[in-house]
PDB file of C-alpha atoms in Angstrom:
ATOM      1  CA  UNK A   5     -31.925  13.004 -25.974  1.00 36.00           C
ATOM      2  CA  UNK A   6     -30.341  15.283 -28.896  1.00 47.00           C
ATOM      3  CA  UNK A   7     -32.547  13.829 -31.323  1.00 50.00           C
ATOM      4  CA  UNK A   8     -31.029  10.305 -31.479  1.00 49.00           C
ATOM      5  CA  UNK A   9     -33.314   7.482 -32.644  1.00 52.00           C
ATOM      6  CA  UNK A  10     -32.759   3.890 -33.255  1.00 57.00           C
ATOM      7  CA  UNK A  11     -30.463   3.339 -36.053  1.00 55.00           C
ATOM      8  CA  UNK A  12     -28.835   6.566 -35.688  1.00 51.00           C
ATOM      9  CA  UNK A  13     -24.719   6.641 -36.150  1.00 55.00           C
ATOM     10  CA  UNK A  14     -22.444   9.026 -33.954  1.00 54.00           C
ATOM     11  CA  UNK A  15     -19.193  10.267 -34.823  1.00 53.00           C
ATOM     12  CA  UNK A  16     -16.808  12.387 -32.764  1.00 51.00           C
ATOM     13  CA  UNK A  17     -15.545  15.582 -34.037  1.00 52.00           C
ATOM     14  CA  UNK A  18     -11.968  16.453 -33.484  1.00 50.00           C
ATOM     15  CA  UNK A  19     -12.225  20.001 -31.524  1.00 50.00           C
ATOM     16  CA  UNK A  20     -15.664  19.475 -29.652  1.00 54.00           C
ATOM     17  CA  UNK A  21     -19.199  18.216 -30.590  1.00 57.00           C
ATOM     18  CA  UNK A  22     -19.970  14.639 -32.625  1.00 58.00           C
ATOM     19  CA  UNK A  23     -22.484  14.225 -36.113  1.00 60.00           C
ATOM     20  CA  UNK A  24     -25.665  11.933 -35.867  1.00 57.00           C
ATOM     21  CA  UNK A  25     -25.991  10.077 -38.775  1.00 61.00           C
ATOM     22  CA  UNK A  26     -29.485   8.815 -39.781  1.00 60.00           C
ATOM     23  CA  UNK A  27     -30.101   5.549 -41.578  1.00 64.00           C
ATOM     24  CA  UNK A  28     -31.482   6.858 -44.540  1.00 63.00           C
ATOM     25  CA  UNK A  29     -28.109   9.499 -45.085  1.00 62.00           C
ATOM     26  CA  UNK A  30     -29.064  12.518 -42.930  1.00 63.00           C
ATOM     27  CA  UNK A  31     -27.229  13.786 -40.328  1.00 63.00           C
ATOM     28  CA  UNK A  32     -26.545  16.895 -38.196  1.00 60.00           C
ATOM     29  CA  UNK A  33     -23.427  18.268 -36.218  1.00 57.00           C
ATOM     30  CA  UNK A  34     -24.440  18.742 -32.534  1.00 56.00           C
ATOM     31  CA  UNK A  35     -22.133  20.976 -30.820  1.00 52.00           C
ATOM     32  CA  UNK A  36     -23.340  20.033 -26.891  1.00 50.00           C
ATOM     33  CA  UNK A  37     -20.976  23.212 -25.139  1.00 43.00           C
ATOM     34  CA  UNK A  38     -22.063  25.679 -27.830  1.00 43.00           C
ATOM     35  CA  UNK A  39     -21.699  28.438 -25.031  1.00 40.00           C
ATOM     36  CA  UNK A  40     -18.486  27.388 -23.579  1.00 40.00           C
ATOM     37  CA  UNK A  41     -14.732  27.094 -24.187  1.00 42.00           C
ATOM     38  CA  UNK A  42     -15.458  24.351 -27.051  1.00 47.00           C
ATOM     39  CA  UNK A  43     -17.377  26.939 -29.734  1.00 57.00           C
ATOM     40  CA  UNK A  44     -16.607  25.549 -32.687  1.00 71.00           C
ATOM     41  CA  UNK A  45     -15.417  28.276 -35.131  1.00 76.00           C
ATOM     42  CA  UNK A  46     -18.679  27.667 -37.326  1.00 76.00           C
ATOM     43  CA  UNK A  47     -20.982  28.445 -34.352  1.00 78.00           C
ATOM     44  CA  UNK A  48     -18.471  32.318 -34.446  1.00 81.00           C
ATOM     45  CA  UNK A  49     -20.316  32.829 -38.229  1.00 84.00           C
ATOM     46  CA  UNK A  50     -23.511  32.173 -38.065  1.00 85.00           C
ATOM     47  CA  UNK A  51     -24.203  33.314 -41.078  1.00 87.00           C
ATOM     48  CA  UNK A  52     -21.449  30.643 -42.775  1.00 88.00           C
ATOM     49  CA  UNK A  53     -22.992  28.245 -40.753  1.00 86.00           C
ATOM     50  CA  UNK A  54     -26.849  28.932 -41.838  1.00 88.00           C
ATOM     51  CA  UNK A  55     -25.281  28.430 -45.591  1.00 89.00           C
ATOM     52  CA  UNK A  56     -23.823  25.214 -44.937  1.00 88.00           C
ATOM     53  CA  UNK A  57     -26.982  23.989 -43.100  1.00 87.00           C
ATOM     54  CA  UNK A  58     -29.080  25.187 -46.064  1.00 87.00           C
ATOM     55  CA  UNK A  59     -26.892  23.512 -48.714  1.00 86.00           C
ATOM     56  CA  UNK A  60     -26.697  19.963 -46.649  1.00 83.00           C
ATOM     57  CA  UNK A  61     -30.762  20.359 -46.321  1.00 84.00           C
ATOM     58  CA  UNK A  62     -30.596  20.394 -50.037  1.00 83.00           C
ATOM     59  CA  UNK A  63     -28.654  17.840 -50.470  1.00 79.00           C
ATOM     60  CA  UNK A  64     -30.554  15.653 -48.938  1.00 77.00           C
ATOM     61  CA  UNK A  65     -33.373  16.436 -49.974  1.00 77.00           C
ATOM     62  CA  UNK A  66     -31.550  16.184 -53.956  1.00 75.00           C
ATOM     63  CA  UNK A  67     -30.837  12.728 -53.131  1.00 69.00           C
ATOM     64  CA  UNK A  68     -33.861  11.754 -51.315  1.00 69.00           C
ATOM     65  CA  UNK A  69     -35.684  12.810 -54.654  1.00 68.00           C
ATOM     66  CA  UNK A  70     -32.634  11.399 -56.839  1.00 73.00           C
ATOM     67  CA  UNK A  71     -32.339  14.830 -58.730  1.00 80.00           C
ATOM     68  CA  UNK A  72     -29.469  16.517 -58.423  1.00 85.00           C
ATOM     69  CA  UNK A  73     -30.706  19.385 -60.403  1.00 86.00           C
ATOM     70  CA  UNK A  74     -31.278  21.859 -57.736  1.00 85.00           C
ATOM     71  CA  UNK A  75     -27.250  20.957 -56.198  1.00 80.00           C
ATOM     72  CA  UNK A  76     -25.994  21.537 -59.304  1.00 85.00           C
ATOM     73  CA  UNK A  77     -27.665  25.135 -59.919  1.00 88.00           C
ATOM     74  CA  UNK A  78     -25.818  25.906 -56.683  1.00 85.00           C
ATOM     75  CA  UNK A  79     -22.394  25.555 -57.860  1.00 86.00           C
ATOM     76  CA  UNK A  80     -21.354  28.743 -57.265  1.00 89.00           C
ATOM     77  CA  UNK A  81     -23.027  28.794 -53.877  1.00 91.00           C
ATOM     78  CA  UNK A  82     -21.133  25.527 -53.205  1.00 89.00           C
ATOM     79  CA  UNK A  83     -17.739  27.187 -54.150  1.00 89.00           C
ATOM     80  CA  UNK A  84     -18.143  30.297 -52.277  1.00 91.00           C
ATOM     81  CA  UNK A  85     -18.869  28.253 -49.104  1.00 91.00           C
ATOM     82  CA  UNK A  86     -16.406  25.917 -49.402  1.00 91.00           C
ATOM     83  CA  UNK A  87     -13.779  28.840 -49.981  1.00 92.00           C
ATOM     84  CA  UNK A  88     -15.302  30.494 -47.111  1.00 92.00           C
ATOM     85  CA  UNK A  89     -14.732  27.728 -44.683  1.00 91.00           C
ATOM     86  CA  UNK A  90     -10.949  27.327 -46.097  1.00 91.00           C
ATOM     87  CA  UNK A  91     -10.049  30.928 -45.337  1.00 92.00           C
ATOM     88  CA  UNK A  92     -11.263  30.718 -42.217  1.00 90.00           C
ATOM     89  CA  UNK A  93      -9.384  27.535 -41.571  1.00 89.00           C
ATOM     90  CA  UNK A  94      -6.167  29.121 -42.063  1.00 89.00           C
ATOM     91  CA  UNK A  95      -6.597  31.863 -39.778  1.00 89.00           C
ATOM     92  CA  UNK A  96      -7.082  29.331 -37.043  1.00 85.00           C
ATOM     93  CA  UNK A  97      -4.506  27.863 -35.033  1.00 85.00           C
ATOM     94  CA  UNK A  98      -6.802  25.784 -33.052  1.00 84.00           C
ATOM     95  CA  UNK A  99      -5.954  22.321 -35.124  1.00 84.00           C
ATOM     96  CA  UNK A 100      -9.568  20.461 -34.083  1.00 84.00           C
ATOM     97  CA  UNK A 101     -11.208  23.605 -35.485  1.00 85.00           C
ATOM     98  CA  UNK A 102      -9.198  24.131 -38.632  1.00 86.00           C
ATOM     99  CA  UNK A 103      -9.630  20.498 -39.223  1.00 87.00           C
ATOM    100  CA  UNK A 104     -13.705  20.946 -38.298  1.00 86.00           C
ATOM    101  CA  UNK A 105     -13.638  24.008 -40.764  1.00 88.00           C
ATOM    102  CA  UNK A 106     -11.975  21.888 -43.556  1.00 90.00           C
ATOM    103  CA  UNK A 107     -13.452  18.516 -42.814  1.00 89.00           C
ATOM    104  CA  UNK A 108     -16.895  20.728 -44.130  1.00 89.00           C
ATOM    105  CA  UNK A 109     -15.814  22.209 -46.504  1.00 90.00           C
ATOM    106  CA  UNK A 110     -14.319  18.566 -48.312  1.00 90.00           C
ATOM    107  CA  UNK A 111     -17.566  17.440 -47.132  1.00 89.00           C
ATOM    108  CA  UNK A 112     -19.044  20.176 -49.672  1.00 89.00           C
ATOM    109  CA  UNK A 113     -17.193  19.661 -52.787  1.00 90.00           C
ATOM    110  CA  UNK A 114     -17.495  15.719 -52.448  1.00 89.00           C
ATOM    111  CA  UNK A 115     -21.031  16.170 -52.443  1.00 87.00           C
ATOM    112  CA  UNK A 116     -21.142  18.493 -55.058  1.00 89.00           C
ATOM    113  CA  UNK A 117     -19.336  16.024 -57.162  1.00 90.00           C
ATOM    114  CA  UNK A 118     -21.509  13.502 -56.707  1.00 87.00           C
ATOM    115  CA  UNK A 119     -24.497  15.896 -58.379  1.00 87.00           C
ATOM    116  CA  UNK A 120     -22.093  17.270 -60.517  1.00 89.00           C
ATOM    117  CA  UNK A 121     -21.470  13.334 -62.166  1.00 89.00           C
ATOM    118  CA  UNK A 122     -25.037  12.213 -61.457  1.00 86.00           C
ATOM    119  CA  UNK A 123     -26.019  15.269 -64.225  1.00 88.00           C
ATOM    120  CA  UNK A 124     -23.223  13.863 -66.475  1.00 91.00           C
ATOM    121  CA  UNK A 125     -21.161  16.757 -65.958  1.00 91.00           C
ATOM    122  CA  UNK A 126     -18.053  14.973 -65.700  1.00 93.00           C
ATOM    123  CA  UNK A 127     -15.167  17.124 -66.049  1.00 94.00           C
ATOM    124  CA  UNK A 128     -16.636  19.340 -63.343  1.00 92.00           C
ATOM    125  CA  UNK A 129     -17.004  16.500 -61.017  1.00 92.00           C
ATOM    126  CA  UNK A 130     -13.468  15.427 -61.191  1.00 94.00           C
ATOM    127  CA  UNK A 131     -12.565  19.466 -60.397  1.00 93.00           C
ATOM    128  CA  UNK A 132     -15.186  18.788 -57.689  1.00 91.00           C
ATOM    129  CA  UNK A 133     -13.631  15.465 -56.054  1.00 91.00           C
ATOM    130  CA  UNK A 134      -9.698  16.530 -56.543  1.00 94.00           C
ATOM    131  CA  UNK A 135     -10.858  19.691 -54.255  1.00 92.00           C
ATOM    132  CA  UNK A 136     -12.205  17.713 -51.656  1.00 91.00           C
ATOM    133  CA  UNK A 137      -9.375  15.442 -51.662  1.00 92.00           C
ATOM    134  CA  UNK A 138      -6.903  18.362 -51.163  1.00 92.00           C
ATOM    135  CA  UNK A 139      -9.250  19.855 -48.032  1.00 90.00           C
ATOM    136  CA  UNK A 140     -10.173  15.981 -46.524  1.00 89.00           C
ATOM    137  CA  UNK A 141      -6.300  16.329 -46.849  1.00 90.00           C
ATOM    138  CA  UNK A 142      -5.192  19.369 -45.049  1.00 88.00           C
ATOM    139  CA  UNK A 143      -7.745  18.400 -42.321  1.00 86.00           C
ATOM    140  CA  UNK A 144      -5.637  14.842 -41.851  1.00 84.00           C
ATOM    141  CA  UNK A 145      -9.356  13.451 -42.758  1.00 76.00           C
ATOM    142  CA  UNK A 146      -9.291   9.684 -43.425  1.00 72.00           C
TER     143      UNK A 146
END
């Protein structure tokens, strides 16, 4: 059912849907009502929503290599997105959504600081994990 195997960790999303987290780091958001009421305001852009998908592909596979060459070269990419998902936020008034929205997009820059310090790019990374601090922030994300 939905993919889950042995192992696997499950976390609720405010708004509508849960993450399954793998052992080994992956995961996926599974929005179950995609068609109903509960659409989360990713699932309204797909496009936005193919981007973030392709970016935490790459991630993972980054880290399953233990090169974060290939994150890094997407810095710009990993801005855009995350600036993306912000504006969007703010034009929602649906809190579980805006909090979804934002809760990504710290996701994004977090992980983007971790590539940015594992290529000893240090200054960048710190830009990196103060920016996902401020959006884990503004989505009331522990």
């Amino acid at each position: 059912m939905l993919g889950l195997q042995e192992g696997d960790s499950v976390f609720n999303i405010l708004g509508g849907g849960f993450i399954i987290m793998n052992p080994d780091g992956s995961g996926k958001m599974v929005q179950p009502n995609a068609q109903g009421p509960d659409v989360s305001a990713l699932d309204k852009h797909p496009a936005l929503r193919q981007k973030v998908e392709e970016l935490e592909e790459l991630h993972h596979d980054c880290r399953y290599e233990s090169n974060f060459k290939p994150w890094v070269k997407k810095s710009k990419e990993v801005a855009d997105v995350a600036d993306q998902l912000e504006k969007l936020a703010k034009k929602l008034t649906d809190k579980g959504q805006k909090s979804g929205l934002l809760s990504t997009a710290s996701d994004l820059c977090c992980r983007q600081a971790i590539a940015l310090r594992s290529e000893e790019k240090h200054a960048e990374s710190l830009e990196q994990a103060k920016k996902a601090l401020e959006l884990a922030r503004g989505a009331d994300d522990e």
